[in-house]
XYZ file of C-alpha atoms in Angstrom:
477
model
C 0.000 0.000 0.000
C 2.826 2.373 0.914
C 4.411 1.918 -2.508
C 1.304 2.910 -4.477
C 1.394 6.281 -6.254
C -0.873 9.078 -5.014
C -3.087 8.872 -8.096
C -3.925 5.258 -7.311
C -4.601 6.023 -3.636
C -6.996 8.772 -4.756
C -8.720 6.324 -7.115
C -9.103 3.781 -4.298
C -10.589 6.526 -2.114
C -13.382 7.033 -4.652
C -14.807 3.602 -3.826
C -14.542 3.858 -0.044
C -17.267 5.114 2.257
C -16.558 8.086 4.475
C -16.204 5.786 7.492
C -13.640 3.714 5.578
C -11.594 6.761 4.582
C -11.567 8.030 8.181
C -10.538 4.583 9.444
C -7.690 4.400 6.909
C -6.503 7.876 7.921
C -6.413 6.798 11.592
C -4.442 3.565 11.001
C -0.934 5.037 11.261
C 1.095 8.108 10.344
C 1.990 6.693 6.931
C -1.597 5.945 6.006
C -2.635 9.330 7.377
C -0.235 10.963 4.919
C -1.494 8.835 2.012
C -5.137 9.665 2.645
C -4.428 13.328 3.405
C -4.974 14.074 -0.274
C -7.143 16.865 -1.719
C -8.324 14.552 -4.506
C -9.916 12.235 -1.937
C -11.604 14.902 0.165
C -12.682 17.359 -2.518
C -15.293 14.972 -3.954
C -16.841 14.589 -0.487
C -17.487 18.320 -0.137
C -20.310 20.481 -1.430
C -18.164 22.979 -3.323
C -20.175 26.178 -2.904
C -20.880 25.361 0.759
C -17.214 24.649 1.450
C -16.189 28.020 0.022
C -18.901 29.865 1.963
C -18.006 28.274 5.318
C -14.324 29.035 4.759
C -15.107 32.765 4.677
C -17.713 32.736 7.472
C -16.918 32.565 11.180
C -18.839 30.054 13.273
C -20.734 31.615 16.176
C -22.552 28.581 17.620
C -20.954 26.941 20.679
C -19.078 24.672 20.878
C -16.860 26.257 18.272
C -14.918 24.421 15.598
C -11.366 23.365 16.592
C -8.957 22.661 13.741
C -5.688 22.533 15.694
C -3.771 19.225 15.833
C -0.692 17.890 17.576
C 2.502 19.651 16.481
C 4.106 16.337 15.461
C 1.473 15.729 12.764
C 1.679 17.233 9.313
C -0.972 19.847 8.429
C -4.288 18.668 7.047
C -4.806 19.213 3.339
C -7.022 22.097 2.238
C -10.043 20.018 1.211
C -10.007 17.877 4.334
C -10.217 21.074 6.406
C -13.120 22.188 4.251
C -14.787 18.816 4.771
C -14.354 19.154 8.553
C -16.080 22.549 8.462
C -18.988 21.165 6.466
C -19.334 18.137 8.720
C -19.308 20.450 11.757
C -22.330 22.245 10.283
C -24.165 18.941 9.765
C -23.257 17.845 13.309
C -24.895 21.010 14.618
C -28.059 20.026 12.729
C -27.914 16.447 14.010
C -27.299 17.380 17.636
C -29.496 20.466 17.827
C -26.648 22.928 18.364
C -27.969 26.312 17.309
C -28.685 29.762 18.620
C -32.314 30.886 18.467
C -33.545 34.450 18.163
C -37.168 35.499 18.583
C -37.469 38.097 15.844
C -41.065 39.264 16.167
C -44.450 38.451 17.675
C -47.240 39.974 15.604
C -50.956 40.004 16.319
C -52.880 38.268 13.564
C -51.390 36.596 10.521
C -49.743 39.501 8.711
C -46.066 38.672 9.293
C -43.532 36.985 7.054
C -39.794 36.831 6.382
C -37.504 35.707 3.536
C -33.754 35.369 3.202
C -31.840 37.864 1.107
C -28.600 36.185 0.101
C -27.469 34.006 3.032
C -26.742 36.620 5.666
C -29.653 39.049 5.493
C -33.337 38.798 6.264
C -36.222 40.849 4.879
C -39.176 40.903 7.258
C -42.663 42.267 6.681
C -45.046 42.819 9.596
C -48.322 44.250 8.370
C -46.925 46.814 5.901
C -43.733 47.641 7.812
C -40.675 46.246 6.098
C -37.311 45.795 7.834
C -33.910 44.536 6.680
C -31.767 42.575 9.167
C -28.103 41.625 9.252
C -28.106 38.039 10.589
C -24.424 37.124 10.344
C -24.357 37.084 14.151
C -26.956 38.367 16.565
C -29.637 39.965 14.354
C -29.242 43.705 13.800
C -31.941 45.795 12.149
C -30.270 47.820 9.394
C -33.247 49.803 8.142
C -37.018 50.219 8.377
C -39.419 50.867 5.501
C -36.896 51.300 2.672
C -39.761 50.950 0.143
C -42.450 53.530 -0.582
C -45.369 51.145 -0.200
C -49.011 52.036 -0.634
C -50.058 51.677 3.012
C -53.734 51.541 2.046
C -53.203 48.023 0.696
C -51.762 45.080 2.586
C -48.887 43.206 0.972
C -50.274 39.821 -0.063
C -46.971 38.416 -1.307
C -43.305 39.357 -1.647
C -40.230 37.535 -2.865
C -36.572 38.164 -3.640
C -35.685 38.083 -7.330
C -32.319 37.811 -9.028
C -30.118 40.871 -9.562
C -30.911 42.301 -6.107
C -34.596 42.962 -6.705
C -37.646 42.450 -4.524
C -41.181 42.028 -5.860
C -44.284 42.897 -3.842
C -47.937 42.232 -4.670
C -50.803 44.223 -3.120
C -54.074 42.805 -4.521
C -53.320 43.371 -8.254
C -50.687 46.101 -7.801
C -47.148 44.801 -8.434
C -44.020 46.776 -7.569
C -40.351 45.893 -8.034
C -37.601 47.608 -6.029
C -33.800 47.483 -6.033
C -32.400 46.067 -2.775
C -29.322 47.496 -1.096
C -27.900 46.723 2.350
C -26.132 50.087 2.449
C -28.879 52.446 1.241
C -31.837 53.342 3.457
C -34.038 53.964 0.413
C -34.652 51.344 -2.255
C -35.490 52.827 -5.658
C -38.608 51.719 -7.471
C -37.796 49.938 -10.751
C -41.272 49.162 -12.090
C -44.876 49.202 -10.897
C -48.054 48.063 -12.616
C -51.541 46.696 -12.042
C -51.189 43.224 -13.489
C -54.895 43.026 -14.460
C -54.722 46.239 -16.506
C -55.993 45.429 -20.006
C -53.961 45.923 -23.158
C -55.066 48.722 -25.478
C -55.382 46.162 -28.284
C -57.957 43.905 -26.675
C -58.414 40.599 -28.435
C -61.069 39.485 -25.946
C -64.157 41.160 -24.651
C -64.894 41.731 -20.979
C -67.449 38.945 -21.145
C -64.924 36.487 -22.621
C -62.608 37.128 -19.678
C -65.187 37.071 -16.887
C -65.558 34.052 -14.639
C -68.831 32.125 -14.923
C -71.548 33.270 -12.586
C -72.283 31.345 -9.382
C -74.807 28.524 -9.463
C -77.638 28.247 -7.005
C -76.408 24.831 -5.900
C -72.972 26.325 -5.085
C -71.080 23.675 -7.061
C -68.902 26.114 -9.010
C -65.461 26.355 -7.357
C -63.949 29.298 -9.225
C -61.122 31.260 -7.514
C -62.337 34.033 -5.232
C -59.071 36.023 -5.206
C -56.066 36.822 -7.388
C -53.375 34.225 -7.877
C -50.010 34.490 -9.621
C -46.524 33.113 -10.015
C -43.094 34.426 -11.010
C -40.850 32.606 -13.465
C -37.534 34.340 -14.082
C -38.363 37.755 -15.494
C -42.014 36.918 -16.090
C -44.972 37.648 -13.847
C -48.147 35.691 -14.568
C -51.405 36.474 -12.793
C -55.145 35.814 -12.869
C -57.448 38.429 -11.374
C -60.445 37.809 -9.166
C -63.684 37.770 -11.135
C -61.839 37.428 -14.479
C -60.439 33.945 -14.077
C -60.647 33.140 -17.796
C -57.825 35.579 -18.561
C -54.115 35.123 -17.834
C -51.950 38.270 -17.733
C -48.233 38.045 -18.579
C -45.741 40.825 -17.740
C -42.018 41.314 -18.175
C -40.627 42.266 -14.759
C -37.350 43.620 -16.167
C -38.985 46.126 -18.500
C -42.313 46.662 -16.750
C -44.157 45.917 -20.006
C -47.227 43.814 -20.458
C -46.500 41.090 -22.988
C -49.726 39.233 -23.536
C -53.217 38.347 -22.401
C -54.089 34.680 -22.746
C -57.693 33.540 -22.846
C -58.615 30.217 -21.247
C -57.714 27.452 -23.753
C -60.972 25.587 -23.039
C -63.709 27.105 -25.202
C -66.508 26.275 -22.774
C -67.469 29.626 -21.158
C -67.878 27.731 -17.868
C -64.135 27.099 -17.636
C -61.515 29.149 -15.791
C -57.886 29.152 -14.639
C -57.392 27.792 -11.125
C -53.636 27.323 -10.535
C -50.223 28.300 -11.924
C -46.962 26.437 -11.211
C -43.476 27.487 -12.283
C -40.827 24.877 -13.024
C -38.441 23.913 -10.224
C -35.681 23.806 -12.826
C -34.961 27.083 -14.666
C -37.278 26.836 -17.632
C -39.640 29.043 -19.674
C -42.482 26.573 -19.071
C -45.412 27.075 -16.710
C -47.950 24.439 -15.643
C -51.497 25.805 -15.915
C -54.600 24.176 -14.392
C -58.045 24.833 -15.819
C -61.310 23.652 -14.298
C -64.299 23.136 -16.544
C -67.933 22.825 -15.433
C -70.002 20.588 -17.695
C -73.589 21.697 -17.207
C -75.750 19.023 -18.730
C -79.493 18.579 -18.609
C -79.543 15.635 -16.224
C -76.164 15.871 -14.494
C -73.438 18.227 -13.431
C -69.812 17.163 -13.908
C -66.445 18.821 -13.758
C -63.119 18.284 -15.505
C -59.566 19.372 -14.721
C -57.246 20.137 -17.646
C -53.478 20.541 -17.343
C -51.649 22.637 -19.933
C -48.028 23.761 -20.266
C -47.458 27.342 -21.405
C -44.140 28.177 -23.103
C -43.053 31.708 -22.243
C -40.284 31.721 -24.854
C -42.809 31.312 -27.705
C -45.809 32.752 -25.822
C -48.062 29.824 -26.613
C -49.427 26.608 -25.147
C -47.494 23.446 -25.859
C -49.311 20.537 -27.450
C -49.355 18.598 -24.164
C -52.684 18.392 -22.351
C -53.899 16.005 -19.649
C -57.545 15.897 -18.571
C -59.071 14.302 -15.478
C -62.618 13.915 -14.209
C -63.380 15.822 -11.032
C -62.314 19.148 -9.618
C -58.967 20.670 -8.793
C -59.457 19.721 -5.140
C -59.486 16.057 -6.228
C -55.851 16.435 -7.337
C -53.660 16.586 -4.259
C -50.498 17.976 -5.824
C -49.164 18.952 -9.231
C -45.580 19.815 -10.074
C -43.606 20.761 -13.166
C -39.887 20.021 -13.384
C -38.777 20.504 -16.980
C -39.454 18.275 -18.936
C -41.734 16.405 -16.509
C -45.191 16.972 -15.050
C -46.159 15.164 -11.838
C -49.809 14.604 -10.909
C -50.827 13.002 -7.654
C -54.501 12.251 -7.128
C -56.252 10.224 -4.433
C -54.676 6.937 -5.516
C -51.836 7.336 -8.007
C -48.801 9.345 -9.008
C -48.521 9.968 -12.757
C -45.331 11.263 -14.378
C -45.424 12.655 -17.923
C -42.723 13.944 -20.229
C -44.698 16.847 -21.613
C -42.237 17.479 -24.467
C -42.526 13.962 -25.870
C -46.162 13.411 -24.735
C -45.031 10.239 -22.952
C -46.451 8.709 -19.789
C -43.186 7.898 -18.022
C -44.678 6.104 -15.028
C -47.857 5.648 -13.034
C -47.914 3.980 -9.632
C -49.705 4.017 -6.282
C -48.309 6.776 -4.067
C -49.023 7.699 -0.469
C -47.450 11.178 -0.502
C -47.144 14.245 -2.692
C -43.975 14.727 -4.756
C -41.227 16.855 -3.169
C -37.961 18.324 -4.433
C -35.001 16.746 -2.626
C -31.365 16.999 -3.739
C -32.528 18.392 -7.092
C -34.593 15.274 -7.770
C -38.194 14.371 -6.935
C -39.036 12.019 -4.066
C -42.295 10.505 -2.820
C -43.359 7.557 -0.693
C -44.772 4.353 -2.144
C -45.413 1.042 -0.415
C -43.823 2.381 2.792
C -40.552 3.229 1.006
C -39.050 6.467 -0.276
C -38.597 6.561 -4.035
C -36.447 9.003 -5.986
C -37.200 10.076 -9.545
C -33.987 11.159 -11.249
C -34.915 14.073 -13.509
C -31.724 13.667 -15.558
C -32.320 10.008 -16.465
C -36.094 9.727 -16.094
C -35.741 6.647 -13.891
C -37.103 5.856 -10.435
C -35.094 4.012 -7.801
C -35.300 3.200 -4.108
C -33.934 6.136 -2.122
C -33.339 4.355 1.203
C -34.118 1.058 2.885
C -35.843 2.865 5.764
C -39.586 2.531 6.173
C -41.493 5.630 5.124
C -44.269 6.993 7.335
C -47.251 8.965 5.997
C -46.258 12.239 7.683
C -42.774 13.522 6.901
C -40.957 16.833 6.398
C -37.812 17.841 4.518
C -34.970 19.932 5.905
C -32.132 21.465 3.886
C -31.892 18.825 1.148
C -30.253 16.334 3.490
C -32.602 15.236 6.248
C -36.069 13.674 6.272
C -37.990 13.942 9.551
C -40.962 11.595 9.816
C -43.492 11.302 12.619
C -43.680 7.782 14.055
C -46.079 8.308 16.924
C -46.919 10.376 19.970
C -43.848 12.346 21.162
C -41.655 10.412 18.779
C -40.215 11.090 15.380
C -37.364 9.772 13.300
C -34.732 11.684 11.365
C -33.149 10.110 8.306
C -29.968 11.516 6.859
C -29.930 11.135 3.103
C -26.867 13.044 1.969
C -25.568 13.319 -1.549
C -23.225 10.393 -0.991
C -24.087 8.696 2.291
C -27.560 7.140 2.659
C -27.264 4.967 5.714
C -27.877 7.094 8.789
C -30.978 6.762 10.886
C -31.855 7.715 14.439
C -34.865 8.459 16.614
C -35.331 11.630 18.642
C -37.913 12.557 21.248
C -40.232 15.375 20.368
C -38.716 17.921 22.736
C -38.879 21.705 22.282
C -35.197 21.760 21.342
C -35.838 19.416 18.427
C -38.870 21.192 16.989
C -36.735 22.666 14.205
C -37.026 19.371 12.321
C -40.795 19.521 11.968
C -42.222 21.840 9.330
C -45.761 21.904 10.662
C -44.587 25.413 11.383
C -43.687 27.209 8.163
C -39.918 26.830 7.839
C -37.341 27.822 5.222
C -33.566 27.418 5.146
C -31.046 29.690 3.466
C -29.109 28.422 0.461
C -26.079 27.451 2.567
C -28.083 25.583 5.244
C -26.594 27.697 8.037
C -29.794 29.486 9.074
C -33.465 28.602 9.278
C -36.600 30.714 9.649
C -39.526 29.263 11.588
C -42.857 31.069 11.337
C -45.332 29.827 13.925
C -48.978 30.823 14.087
C -50.602 30.325 17.492
C -54.345 30.176 16.949
C -55.103 30.365 20.682
C -53.370 33.745 20.952
C -53.983 34.762 17.327
C -50.318 35.632 17.026
C -47.586 34.865 14.536
C -44.063 34.407 15.882
C -40.935 34.471 13.717
C -37.768 32.739 14.968
C -34.305 32.649 13.452
C -32.111 29.580 14.070
C -28.372 29.862 13.407
C -26.512 26.545 12.949
C -23.070 28.001 12.166
């Protein structure tokens, strides 16, 4: 072994588990030197995370200690980076974090999103604040946007190129974010339901069907919308047969799209953007079939191509209403449909039914693939190959939550849940934790989001008994 060249040692390391590599490194000084090779450790690191942690000080006790005995040679660069990353995951596993109670707001009008990895934008009622969260949270500024205070903010999200988009009923505004300026300039603002001057459709074509006396019509009662890259797509309340498309970068309205189902008793009900950067949007349409002796409904799924501004040829129709479909998802080039009994996967570009199987959970994005539970096992659909394989050998329970693309927390019973670690390379860790207050960060029954580097987590908890919404920040690094 000692006579093998470094290239061969690195090649051997590719086929060893992490535990095996660590054991080899601990055998003796000679083996420690052989396995102290950047080529072995680099492939076990998440590259962007390793670079981020290298430039970010850890603030969560106990701190990270990288010093070794003076008689040992220094660790290679990528092994040090691996140690930092593993320290972060150990903090997740062991519940080592600092918690900050950011706000307690009466009612439900409070929300927060990450800006980059180290800043937090919080909105309580219509008061916006920007926080520096690299250590103990510090409020940098209050109300940097000139919002219309007469309208509550229904939705806001961070866009690329340091922009933030806010929606107030049908009024959409886009501002430029800056952590150094106390005033964020307005880039564009528009009412997304404003009609084009060249109207191809009449007001009556765009209006939702009127309510029936039996109350069976389930048309949307409020606006709904989605953002896909530089496109904003929205459907206005009362005019659910018309889809409005805007360019966020220019502030121009691009098109108005009438419902593709000719029946006047049809209307848009949902919009889904692709989880992979793509110009395609999944559009759901519900159609009421009013016949003389019966009343039926259909759900139609279309894919709209924003690059060509037209519907693709793919269409899937189901009997029933939108509420009969538990979850839909688009992940270019696939559409996932989960109803009461089955999961169907289509390639909408080739019009192919890729797979259909019983499924006991909705589809979820995990490690850039799609997972779901079937026959008490987790399955993973690889979006690059179009194949499904067993994700782990662990039993899957009906109620589970995902955390930071690495851990699956599933409820096993009263005061008991199980956490599975399903990393990008290691898929064999499993342990059970008691449902104690310190471990509540695993369970996403509270709304929870994690920043891109998995070092911080927002938990938004609504307490119905007090009619309050609390926002907590957890720092794992």
